[in-house]
Tab-separated table of C-alpha atoms in Angstrom:
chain	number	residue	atom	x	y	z
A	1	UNK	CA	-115.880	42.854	125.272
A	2	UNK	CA	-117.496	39.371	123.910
A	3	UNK	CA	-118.584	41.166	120.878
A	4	UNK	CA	-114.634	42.328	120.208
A	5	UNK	CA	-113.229	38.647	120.986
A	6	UNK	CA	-116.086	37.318	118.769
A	7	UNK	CA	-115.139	39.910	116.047
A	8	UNK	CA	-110.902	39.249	116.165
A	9	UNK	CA	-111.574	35.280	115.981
A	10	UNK	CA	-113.502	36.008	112.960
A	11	UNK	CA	-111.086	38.174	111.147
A	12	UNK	CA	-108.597	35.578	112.047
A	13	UNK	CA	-110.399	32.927	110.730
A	14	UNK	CA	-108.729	31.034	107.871
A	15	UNK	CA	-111.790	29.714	105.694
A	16	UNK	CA	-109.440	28.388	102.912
A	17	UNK	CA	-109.138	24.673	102.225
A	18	UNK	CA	-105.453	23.926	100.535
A	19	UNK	CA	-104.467	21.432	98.623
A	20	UNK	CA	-101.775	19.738	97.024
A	21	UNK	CA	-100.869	16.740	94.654
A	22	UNK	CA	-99.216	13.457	95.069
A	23	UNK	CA	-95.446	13.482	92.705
A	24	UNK	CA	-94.485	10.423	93.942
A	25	UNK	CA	-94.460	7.478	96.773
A	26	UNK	CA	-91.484	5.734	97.522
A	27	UNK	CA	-91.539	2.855	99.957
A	28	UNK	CA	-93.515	4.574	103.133
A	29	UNK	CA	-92.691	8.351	102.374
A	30	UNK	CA	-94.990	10.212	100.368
A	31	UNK	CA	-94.254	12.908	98.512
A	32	UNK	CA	-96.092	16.215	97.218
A	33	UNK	CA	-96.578	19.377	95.928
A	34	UNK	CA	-97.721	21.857	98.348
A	35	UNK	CA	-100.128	22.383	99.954
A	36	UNK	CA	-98.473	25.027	102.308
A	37	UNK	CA	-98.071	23.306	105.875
A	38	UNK	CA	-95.751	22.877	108.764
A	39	UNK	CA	-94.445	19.853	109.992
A	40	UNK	CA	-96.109	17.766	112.475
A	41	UNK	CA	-99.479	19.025	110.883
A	42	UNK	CA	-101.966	16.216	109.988
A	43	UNK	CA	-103.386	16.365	105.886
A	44	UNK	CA	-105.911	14.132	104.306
A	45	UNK	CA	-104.833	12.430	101.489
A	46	UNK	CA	-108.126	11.798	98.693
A	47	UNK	CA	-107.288	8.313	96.737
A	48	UNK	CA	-109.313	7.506	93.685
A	49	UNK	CA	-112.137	5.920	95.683
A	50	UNK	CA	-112.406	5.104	99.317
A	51	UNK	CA	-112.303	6.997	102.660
A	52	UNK	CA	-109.229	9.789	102.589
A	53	UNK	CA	-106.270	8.046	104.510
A	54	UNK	CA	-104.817	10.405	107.250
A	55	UNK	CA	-101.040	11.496	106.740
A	56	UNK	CA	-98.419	13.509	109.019
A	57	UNK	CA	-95.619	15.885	107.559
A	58	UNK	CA	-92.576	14.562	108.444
A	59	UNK	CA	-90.137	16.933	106.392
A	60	UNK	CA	-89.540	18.499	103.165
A	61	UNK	CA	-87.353	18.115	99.900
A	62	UNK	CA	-86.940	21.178	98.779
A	63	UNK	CA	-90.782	22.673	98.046
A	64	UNK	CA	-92.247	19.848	98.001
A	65	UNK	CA	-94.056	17.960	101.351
A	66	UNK	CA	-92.454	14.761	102.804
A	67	UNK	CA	-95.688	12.712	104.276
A	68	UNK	CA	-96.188	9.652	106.004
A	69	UNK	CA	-99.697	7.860	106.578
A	70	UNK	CA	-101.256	6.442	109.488
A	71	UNK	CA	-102.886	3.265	107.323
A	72	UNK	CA	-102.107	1.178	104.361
A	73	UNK	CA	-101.830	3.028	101.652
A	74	UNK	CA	-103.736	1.073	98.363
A	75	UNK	CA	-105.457	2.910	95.962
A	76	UNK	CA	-103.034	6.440	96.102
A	77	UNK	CA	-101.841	7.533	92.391
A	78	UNK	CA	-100.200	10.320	90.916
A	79	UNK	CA	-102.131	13.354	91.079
A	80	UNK	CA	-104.136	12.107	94.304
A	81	UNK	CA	-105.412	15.621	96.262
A	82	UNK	CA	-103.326	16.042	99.307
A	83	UNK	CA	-105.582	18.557	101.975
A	84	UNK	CA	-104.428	20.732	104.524
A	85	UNK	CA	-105.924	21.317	107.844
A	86	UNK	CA	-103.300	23.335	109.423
A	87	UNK	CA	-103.426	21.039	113.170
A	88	UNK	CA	-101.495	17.878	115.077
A	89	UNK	CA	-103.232	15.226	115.601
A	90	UNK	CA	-105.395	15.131	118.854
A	91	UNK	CA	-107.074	12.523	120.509
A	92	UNK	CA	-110.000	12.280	122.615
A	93	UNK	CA	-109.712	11.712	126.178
A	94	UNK	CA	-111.637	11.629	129.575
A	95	UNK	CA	-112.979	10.126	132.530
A	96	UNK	CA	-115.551	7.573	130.389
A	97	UNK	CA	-112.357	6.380	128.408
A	98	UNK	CA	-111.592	3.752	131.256
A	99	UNK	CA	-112.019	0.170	130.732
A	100	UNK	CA	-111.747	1.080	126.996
A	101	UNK	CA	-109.293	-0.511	124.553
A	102	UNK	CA	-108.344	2.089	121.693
A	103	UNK	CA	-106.062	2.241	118.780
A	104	UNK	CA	-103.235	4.917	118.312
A	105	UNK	CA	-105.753	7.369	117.167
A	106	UNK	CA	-107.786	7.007	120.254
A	107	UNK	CA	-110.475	5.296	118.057
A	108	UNK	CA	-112.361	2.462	120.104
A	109	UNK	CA	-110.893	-0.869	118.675
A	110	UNK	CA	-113.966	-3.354	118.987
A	111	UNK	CA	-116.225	-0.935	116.393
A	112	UNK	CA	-117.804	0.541	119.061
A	113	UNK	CA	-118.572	4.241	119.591
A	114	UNK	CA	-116.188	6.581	121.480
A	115	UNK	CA	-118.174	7.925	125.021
A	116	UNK	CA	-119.869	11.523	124.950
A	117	UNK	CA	-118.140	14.436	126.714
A	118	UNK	CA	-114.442	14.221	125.732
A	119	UNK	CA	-111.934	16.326	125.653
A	120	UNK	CA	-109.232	16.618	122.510
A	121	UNK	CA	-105.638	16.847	123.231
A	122	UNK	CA	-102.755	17.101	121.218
A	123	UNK	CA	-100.698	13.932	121.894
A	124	UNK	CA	-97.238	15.897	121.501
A	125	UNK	CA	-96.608	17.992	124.845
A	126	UNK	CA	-93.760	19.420	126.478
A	127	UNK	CA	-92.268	17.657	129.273
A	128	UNK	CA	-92.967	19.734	133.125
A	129	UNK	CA	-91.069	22.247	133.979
A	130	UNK	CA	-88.269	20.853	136.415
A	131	UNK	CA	-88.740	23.552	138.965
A	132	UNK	CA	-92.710	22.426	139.027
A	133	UNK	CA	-91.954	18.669	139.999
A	134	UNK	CA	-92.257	17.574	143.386
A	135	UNK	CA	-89.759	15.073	144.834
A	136	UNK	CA	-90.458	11.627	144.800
A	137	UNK	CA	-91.330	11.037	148.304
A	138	UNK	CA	-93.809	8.231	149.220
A	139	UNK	CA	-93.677	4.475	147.395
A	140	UNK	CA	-96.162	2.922	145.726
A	141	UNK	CA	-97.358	-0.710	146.482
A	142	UNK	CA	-97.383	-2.942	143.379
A	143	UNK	CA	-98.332	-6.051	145.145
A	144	UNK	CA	-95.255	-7.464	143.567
A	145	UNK	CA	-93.583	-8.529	146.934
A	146	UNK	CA	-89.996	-8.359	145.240
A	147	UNK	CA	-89.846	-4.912	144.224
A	148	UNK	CA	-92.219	-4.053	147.172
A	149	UNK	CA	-89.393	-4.900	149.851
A	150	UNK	CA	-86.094	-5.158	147.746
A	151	UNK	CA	-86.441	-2.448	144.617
A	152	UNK	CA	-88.930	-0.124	146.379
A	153	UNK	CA	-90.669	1.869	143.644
A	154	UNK	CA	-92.259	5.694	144.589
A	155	UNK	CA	-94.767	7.558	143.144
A	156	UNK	CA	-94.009	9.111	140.226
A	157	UNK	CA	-91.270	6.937	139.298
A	158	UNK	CA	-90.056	5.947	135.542
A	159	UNK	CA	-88.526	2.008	135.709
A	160	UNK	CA	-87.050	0.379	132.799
A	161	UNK	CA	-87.888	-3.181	132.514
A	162	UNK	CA	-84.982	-4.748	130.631
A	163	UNK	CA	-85.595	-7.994	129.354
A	164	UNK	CA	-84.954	-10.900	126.025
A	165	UNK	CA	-88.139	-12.166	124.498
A	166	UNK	CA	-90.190	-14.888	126.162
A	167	UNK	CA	-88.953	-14.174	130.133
A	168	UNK	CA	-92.421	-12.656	131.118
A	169	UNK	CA	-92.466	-9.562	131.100
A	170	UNK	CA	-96.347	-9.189	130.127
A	171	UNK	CA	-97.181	-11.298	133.066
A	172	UNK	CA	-95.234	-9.173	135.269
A	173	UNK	CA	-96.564	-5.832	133.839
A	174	UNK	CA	-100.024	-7.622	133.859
A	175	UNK	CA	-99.600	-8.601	137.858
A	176	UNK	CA	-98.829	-4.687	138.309
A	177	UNK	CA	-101.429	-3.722	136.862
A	178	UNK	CA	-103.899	-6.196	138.876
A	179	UNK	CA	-102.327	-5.775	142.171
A	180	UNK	CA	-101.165	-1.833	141.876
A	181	UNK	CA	-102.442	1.091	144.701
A	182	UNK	CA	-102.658	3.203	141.517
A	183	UNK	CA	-106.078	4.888	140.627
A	184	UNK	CA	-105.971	4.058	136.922
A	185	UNK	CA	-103.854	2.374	134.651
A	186	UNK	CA	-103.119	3.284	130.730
A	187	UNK	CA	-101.548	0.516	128.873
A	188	UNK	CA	-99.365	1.053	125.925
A	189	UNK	CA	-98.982	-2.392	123.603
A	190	UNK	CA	-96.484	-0.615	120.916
A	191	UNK	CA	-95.594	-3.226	118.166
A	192	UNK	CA	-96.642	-6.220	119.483
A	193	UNK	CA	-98.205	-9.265	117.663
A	194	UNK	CA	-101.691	-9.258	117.051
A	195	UNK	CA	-102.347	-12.433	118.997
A	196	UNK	CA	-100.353	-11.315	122.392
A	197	UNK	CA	-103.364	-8.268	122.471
A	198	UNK	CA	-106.153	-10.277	123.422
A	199	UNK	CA	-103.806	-12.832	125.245
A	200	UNK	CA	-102.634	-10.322	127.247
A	201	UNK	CA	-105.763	-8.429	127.840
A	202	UNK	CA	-107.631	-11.606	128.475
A	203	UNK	CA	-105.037	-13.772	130.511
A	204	UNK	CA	-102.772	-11.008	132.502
A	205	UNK	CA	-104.347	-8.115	132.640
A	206	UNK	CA	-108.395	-9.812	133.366
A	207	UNK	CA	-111.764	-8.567	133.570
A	208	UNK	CA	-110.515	-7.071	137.284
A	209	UNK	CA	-107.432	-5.090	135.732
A	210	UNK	CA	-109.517	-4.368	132.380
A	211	UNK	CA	-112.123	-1.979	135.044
A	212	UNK	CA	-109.665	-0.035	135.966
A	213	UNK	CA	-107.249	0.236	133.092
A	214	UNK	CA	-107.246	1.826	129.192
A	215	UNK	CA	-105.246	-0.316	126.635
A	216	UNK	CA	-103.742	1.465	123.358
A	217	UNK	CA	-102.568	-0.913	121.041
A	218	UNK	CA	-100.530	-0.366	117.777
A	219	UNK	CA	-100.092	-3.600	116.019
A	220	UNK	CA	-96.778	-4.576	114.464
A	221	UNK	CA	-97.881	-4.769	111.000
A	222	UNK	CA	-99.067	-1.228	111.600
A	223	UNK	CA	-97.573	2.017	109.993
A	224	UNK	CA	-94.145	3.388	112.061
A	225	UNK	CA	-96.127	6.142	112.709
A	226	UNK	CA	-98.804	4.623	113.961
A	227	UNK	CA	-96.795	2.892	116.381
A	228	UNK	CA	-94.942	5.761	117.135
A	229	UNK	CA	-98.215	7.864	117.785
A	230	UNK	CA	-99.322	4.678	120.509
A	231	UNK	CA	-96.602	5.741	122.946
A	232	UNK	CA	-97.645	9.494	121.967
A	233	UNK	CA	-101.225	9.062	122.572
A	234	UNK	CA	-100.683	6.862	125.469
A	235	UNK	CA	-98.441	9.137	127.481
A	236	UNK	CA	-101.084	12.104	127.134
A	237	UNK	CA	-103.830	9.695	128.207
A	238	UNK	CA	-101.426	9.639	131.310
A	239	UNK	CA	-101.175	13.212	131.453
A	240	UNK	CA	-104.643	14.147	131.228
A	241	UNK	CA	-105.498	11.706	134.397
A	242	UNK	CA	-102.326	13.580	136.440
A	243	UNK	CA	-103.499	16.739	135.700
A	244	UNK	CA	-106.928	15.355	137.601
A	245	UNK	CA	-104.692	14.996	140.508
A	246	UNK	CA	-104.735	11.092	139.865
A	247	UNK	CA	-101.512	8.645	140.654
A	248	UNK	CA	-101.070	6.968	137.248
A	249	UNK	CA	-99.705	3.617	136.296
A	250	UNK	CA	-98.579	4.243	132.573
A	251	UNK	CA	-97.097	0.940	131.488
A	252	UNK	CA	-95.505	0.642	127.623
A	253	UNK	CA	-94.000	-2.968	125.893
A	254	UNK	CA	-91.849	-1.957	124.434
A	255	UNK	CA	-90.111	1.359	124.291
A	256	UNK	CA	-87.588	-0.533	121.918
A	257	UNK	CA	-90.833	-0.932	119.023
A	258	UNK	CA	-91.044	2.636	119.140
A	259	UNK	CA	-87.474	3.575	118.518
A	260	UNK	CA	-87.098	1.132	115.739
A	261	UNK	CA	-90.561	3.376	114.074
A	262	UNK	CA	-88.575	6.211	114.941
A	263	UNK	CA	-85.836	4.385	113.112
A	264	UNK	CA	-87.712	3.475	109.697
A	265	UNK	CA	-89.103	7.218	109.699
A	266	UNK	CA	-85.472	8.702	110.497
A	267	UNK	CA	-84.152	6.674	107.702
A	268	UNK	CA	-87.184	7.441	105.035
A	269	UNK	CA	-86.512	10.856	105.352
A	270	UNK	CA	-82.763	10.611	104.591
A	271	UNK	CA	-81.151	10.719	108.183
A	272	UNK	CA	-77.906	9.444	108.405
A	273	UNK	CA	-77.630	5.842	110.113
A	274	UNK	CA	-74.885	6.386	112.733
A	275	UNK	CA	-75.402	4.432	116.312
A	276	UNK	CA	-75.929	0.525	114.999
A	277	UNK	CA	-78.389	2.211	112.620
A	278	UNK	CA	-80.209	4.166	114.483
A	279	UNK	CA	-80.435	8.197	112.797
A	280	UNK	CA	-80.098	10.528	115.316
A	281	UNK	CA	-83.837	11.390	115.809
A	282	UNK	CA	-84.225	8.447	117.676
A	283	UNK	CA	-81.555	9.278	120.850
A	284	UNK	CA	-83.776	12.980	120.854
A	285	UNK	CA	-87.077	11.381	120.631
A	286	UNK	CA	-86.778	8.558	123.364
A	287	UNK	CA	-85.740	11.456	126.108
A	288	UNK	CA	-89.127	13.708	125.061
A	289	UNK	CA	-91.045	10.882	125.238
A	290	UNK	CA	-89.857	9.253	128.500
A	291	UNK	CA	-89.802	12.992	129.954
A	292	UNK	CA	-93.516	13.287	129.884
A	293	UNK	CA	-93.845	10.730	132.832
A	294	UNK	CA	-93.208	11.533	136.664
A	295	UNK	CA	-94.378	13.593	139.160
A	296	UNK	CA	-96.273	17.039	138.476
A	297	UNK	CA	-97.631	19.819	140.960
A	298	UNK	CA	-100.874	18.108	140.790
A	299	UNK	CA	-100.804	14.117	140.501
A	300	UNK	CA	-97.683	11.105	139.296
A	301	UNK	CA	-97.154	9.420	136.492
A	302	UNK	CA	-95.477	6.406	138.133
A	303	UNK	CA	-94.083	5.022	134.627
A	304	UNK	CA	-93.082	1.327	133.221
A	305	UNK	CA	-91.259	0.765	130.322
A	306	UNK	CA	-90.058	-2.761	128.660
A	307	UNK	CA	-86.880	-2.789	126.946
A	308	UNK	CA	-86.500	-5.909	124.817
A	309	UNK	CA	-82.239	-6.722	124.586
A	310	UNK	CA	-82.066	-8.669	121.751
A	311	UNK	CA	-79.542	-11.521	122.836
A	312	UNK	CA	-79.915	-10.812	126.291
A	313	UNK	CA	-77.180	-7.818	125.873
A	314	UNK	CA	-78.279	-4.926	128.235
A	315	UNK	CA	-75.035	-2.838	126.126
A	316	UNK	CA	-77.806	-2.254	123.103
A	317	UNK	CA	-77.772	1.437	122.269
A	318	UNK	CA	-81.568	1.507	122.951
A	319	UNK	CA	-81.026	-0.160	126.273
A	320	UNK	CA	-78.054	2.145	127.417
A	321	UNK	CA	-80.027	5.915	126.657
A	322	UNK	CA	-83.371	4.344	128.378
A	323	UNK	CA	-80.856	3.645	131.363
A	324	UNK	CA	-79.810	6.439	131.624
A	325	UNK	CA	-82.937	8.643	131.407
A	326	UNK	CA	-84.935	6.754	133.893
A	327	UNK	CA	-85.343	6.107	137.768
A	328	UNK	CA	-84.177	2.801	138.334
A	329	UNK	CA	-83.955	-0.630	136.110
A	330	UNK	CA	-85.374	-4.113	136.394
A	331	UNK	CA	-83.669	-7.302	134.903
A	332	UNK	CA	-85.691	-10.116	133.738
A	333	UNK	CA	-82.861	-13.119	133.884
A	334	UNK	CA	-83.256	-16.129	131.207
A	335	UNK	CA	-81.316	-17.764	133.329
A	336	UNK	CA	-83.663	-17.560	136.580
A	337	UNK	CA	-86.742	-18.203	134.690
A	338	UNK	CA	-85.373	-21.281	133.203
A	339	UNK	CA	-84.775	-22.380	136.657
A	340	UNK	CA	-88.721	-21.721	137.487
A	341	UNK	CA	-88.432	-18.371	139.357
A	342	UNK	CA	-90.757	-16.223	138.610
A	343	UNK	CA	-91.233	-13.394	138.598
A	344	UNK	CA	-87.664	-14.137	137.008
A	345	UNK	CA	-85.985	-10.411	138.834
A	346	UNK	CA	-82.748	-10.460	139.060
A	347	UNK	CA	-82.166	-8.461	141.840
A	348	UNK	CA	-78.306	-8.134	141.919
A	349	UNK	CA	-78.896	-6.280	138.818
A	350	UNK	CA	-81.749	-4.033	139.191
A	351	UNK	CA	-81.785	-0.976	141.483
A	352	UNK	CA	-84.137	1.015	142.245
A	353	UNK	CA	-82.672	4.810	142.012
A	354	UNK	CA	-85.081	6.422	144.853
A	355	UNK	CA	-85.610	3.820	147.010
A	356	UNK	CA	-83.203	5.164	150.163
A	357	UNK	CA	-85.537	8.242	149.677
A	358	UNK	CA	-88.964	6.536	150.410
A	359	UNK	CA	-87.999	3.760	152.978
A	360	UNK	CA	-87.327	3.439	156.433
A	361	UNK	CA	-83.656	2.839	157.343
A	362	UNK	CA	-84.258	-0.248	158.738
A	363	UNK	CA	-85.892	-1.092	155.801
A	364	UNK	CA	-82.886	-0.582	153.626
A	365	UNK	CA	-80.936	-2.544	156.176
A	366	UNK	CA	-82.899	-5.578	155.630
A	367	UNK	CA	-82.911	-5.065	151.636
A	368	UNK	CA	-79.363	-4.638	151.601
A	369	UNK	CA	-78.341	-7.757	154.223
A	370	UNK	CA	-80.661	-10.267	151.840
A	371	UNK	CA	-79.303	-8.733	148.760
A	372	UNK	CA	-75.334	-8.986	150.246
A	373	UNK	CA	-76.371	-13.014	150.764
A	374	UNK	CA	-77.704	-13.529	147.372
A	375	UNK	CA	-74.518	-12.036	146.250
A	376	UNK	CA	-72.013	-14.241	148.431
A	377	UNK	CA	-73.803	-17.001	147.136
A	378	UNK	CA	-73.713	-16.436	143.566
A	379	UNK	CA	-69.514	-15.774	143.725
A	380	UNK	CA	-69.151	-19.227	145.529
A	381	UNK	CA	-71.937	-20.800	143.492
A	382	UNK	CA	-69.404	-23.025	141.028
A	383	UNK	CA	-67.554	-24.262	144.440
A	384	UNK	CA	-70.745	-24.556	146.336
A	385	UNK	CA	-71.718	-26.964	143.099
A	386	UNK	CA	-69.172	-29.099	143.053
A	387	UNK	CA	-69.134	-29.634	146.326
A	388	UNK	CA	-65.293	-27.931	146.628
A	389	UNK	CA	-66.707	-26.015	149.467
A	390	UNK	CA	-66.236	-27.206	153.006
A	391	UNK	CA	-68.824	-25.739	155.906
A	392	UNK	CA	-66.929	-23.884	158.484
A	393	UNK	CA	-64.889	-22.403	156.366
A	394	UNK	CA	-66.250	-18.607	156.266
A	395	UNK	CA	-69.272	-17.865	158.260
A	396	UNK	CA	-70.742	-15.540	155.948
A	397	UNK	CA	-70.590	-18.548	152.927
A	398	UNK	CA	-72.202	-20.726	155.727
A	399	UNK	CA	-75.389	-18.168	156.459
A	400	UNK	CA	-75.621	-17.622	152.337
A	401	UNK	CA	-75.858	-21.519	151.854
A	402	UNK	CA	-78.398	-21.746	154.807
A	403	UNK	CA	-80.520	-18.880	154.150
A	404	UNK	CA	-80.509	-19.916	149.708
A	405	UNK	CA	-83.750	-21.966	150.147
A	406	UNK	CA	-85.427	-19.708	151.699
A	407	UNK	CA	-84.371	-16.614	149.897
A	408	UNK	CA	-85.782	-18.212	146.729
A	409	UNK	CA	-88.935	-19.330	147.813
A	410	UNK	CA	-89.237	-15.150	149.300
A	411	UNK	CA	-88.536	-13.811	146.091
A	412	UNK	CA	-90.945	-16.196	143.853
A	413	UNK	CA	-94.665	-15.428	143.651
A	414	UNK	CA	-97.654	-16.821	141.749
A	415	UNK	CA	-99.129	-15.092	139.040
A	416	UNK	CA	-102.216	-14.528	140.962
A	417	UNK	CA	-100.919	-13.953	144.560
A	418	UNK	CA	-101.276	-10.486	145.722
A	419	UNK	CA	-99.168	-9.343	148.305
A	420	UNK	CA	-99.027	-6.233	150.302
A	421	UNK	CA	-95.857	-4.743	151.058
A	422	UNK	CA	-96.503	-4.373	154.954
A	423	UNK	CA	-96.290	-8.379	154.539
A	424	UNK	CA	-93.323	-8.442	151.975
A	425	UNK	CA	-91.425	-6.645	154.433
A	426	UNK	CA	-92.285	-9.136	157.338
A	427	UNK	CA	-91.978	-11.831	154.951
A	428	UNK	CA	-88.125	-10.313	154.377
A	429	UNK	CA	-86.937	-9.820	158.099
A	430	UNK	CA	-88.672	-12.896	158.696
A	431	UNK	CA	-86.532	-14.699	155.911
A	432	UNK	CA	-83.320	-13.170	157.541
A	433	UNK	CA	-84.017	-13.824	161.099
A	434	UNK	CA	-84.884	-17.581	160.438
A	435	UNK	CA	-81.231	-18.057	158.954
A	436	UNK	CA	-79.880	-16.559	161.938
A	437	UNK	CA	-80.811	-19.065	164.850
């Protein structure tokens, strides 16, 4: 029986290398004759001197091969060799990856030597089968204490974190990731400027969070595809640990970076611009990607994604589809963090979308009466101001004004302070019986 398996793989085997020839480059699309291919598969490309440059195909113009490259491309010339090699692009992955910080391609970024004993994977997978994924039942302790009492987050969860530029949300993704129940974290850093890597590995995430965490990075001056292939590569890092039966912490800034790749590759190979120029491979690549992440038959995926809204305008096409693929957003306010609240949540406008299934009733009773006074007080915050409003007047006003203080000082928290969320709870009902008496 060996013998015949043996025998079919070798009659099957394709010992041909093909190859094809460069016609032209234009901006970042490449272009070629042959070789024969499919798209999605990975080809070397041979310059005149110097290590081959890896390439994906991305479409075709008529017979010839539409490429793009995963690196600069310098010394590529007319009649440069293009080789086949007939696969996606895989990455290596595995329990020694952890503590690790890797580039798109999985390749270790600080020159070192990738551990023995991985495993290859292709970074493109399907999302889970519906039917297979259990229901999100049990939450998840982030050791933020505002989400941990007021936006309760479950296992296997996908949050949007919307947000403008400059409101933190590194610190707050990097206080997750310190002060998280999760076994493992995998960090996605998709576009981001060179100097926030190191800042943010360094200074939020620390030598703690570092242990227990792997980092992909794709640059900003990096090819779309490279930055693209981050998010892929990190989301099947996430995969690999759920199939282990772990409870992942995937965490990616920003989703946005990788639909504006997806953008400059839609638009190299001729796509129309239609939503505030965005082709339409964007709006079918963002709900593939953000798919991946969630619960499985064997472990979560409990998933994290930044959405930067440029201006501060959550309508942003990129901002509305994320919404309305995933669990539950967060809002990052300008406003509150120029008022020195951080974490700066804006919890009138976040929701969490499974919360009433994973908390106590009583719970959700004390959520709801702290959120309905934040509320009261922001409606009667310009007469509260001037001073227009007289005490006495509605009782509900009068507990909003006298419980303020204190609801602030609940929902702000040091960058270091951990807190359970036994205590953020206590901490809550504590908040609301103390404005009672």
């Amino acid at each position: 029986m060996e013998i015949e398996t043996y025998q079919q793989t070798i009659d099957s085997l394709d010992t041909f290398i093909r190859f094809g020839k460069i016609k032209r480059v234009v901006g970042l699309m490449i272009e070629s004759v042959g070789p024969a291919v499919q798209i999605g598969n990975v080809c070397y490309i041979h310059p005149k001197n110097g290590e081959p440059i890896i390439a994906e195909v991305v479409g075709f113009n008529d017979d010839n091969v539409l490429l793009m490259p995963y690196s600069q491309i310098t010394d590529i010339g007319p009649g440069s060799l293009v080789e086949a090699t007939d696969k996606p692009l895989t990455v290596k992955v595995g329990k020694s990856l952890t503590g690790k910080v890797v580039d798109a391609l999985g390749q270790p970024l600080d020159d070192s030597q990738l551990p023995v004993g991985l495993k290859s994977v292709n970074t493109e997978q399907m999302p889970p089968n519906p039917l297979k994924r259990p229901r999100i039942t049990e939450p998840i302790e982030l050791g933020v204490k505002t989400i941990d009492s007021m936006l309760t987050v479950g296992k296997g969860q996908r949050i949007g974190i919307f947000a403008g530029s400059g409101v933190g949300k590194s610190t707050l993704l990097g206080m997750i990731a310190r002060n998280s129940e999760a076994d493992i974290n995998v960090i996605a850093l998709i576009g981001e400027r060179g100097r926030e890597v190191r800042e943010f590995i360094e200074k939020d995430l620390g030598t703690q969070g570092l242990k227990r965490s792997i980092v992909v990075v794709a640059t900003s001056d990096q090819p779309a595809l490279m930055r693209i292939k981050g998010a892929y590569t990190a989301t099947a890092i996430s995969e690999y640990y759920r199939d282990l039966g772990y409870n992942v912490n995937l965490m990616m800034d920003s989703v946005t970076r990788v639909a504006m790749a997806q953008r400059e590759v839609g638009l190299a190979t001729g796509e129309p611009p239609t939503t505030k120029g965005y082709p339409p491979s964007v709006f079918a690549v963002l709900p593939k990607l953000l798919e991946r992440t969630g619960t499985s038959d064997r472990g979560t995926i409990t998933a994290f994604y930044t959405v930067l809204v440029d201006g501060d305008d959550l309508n942003d096409p990129i901002a509305d589809t994320t919404r309305g693929i995933l669990d539950g957003h967060f809002v990052l306010d300008r406003k509150l963090a120029e008022q020195g609240q951080f974490p700066a949540l804006n919890v009138l406008k976040s929701i969490s979308r499974v919360m009433p299934q994973i908390t106590t009733d009583e719970e959700q009773k004390a959520a709801m009466e702290l959120r309905s006074h934040l509320a009261t007080y922001e409606e009667n915050y310009e007469l509260i101001q001037i001073g227009a409003y007289k005490k006495g007047t509605s009782k509900k006003v009068d507990d909003a004004i006298s419980l303020h203080p204190k609801i602030i000082e609940f929902l702000k928290q040091d960058v270091d302070e951990k807190c359970q969320r036994e205590e953020a709870i206590d901490q809550m009902k504590s908040v609301l019986n103390g404005g009672s008496h």
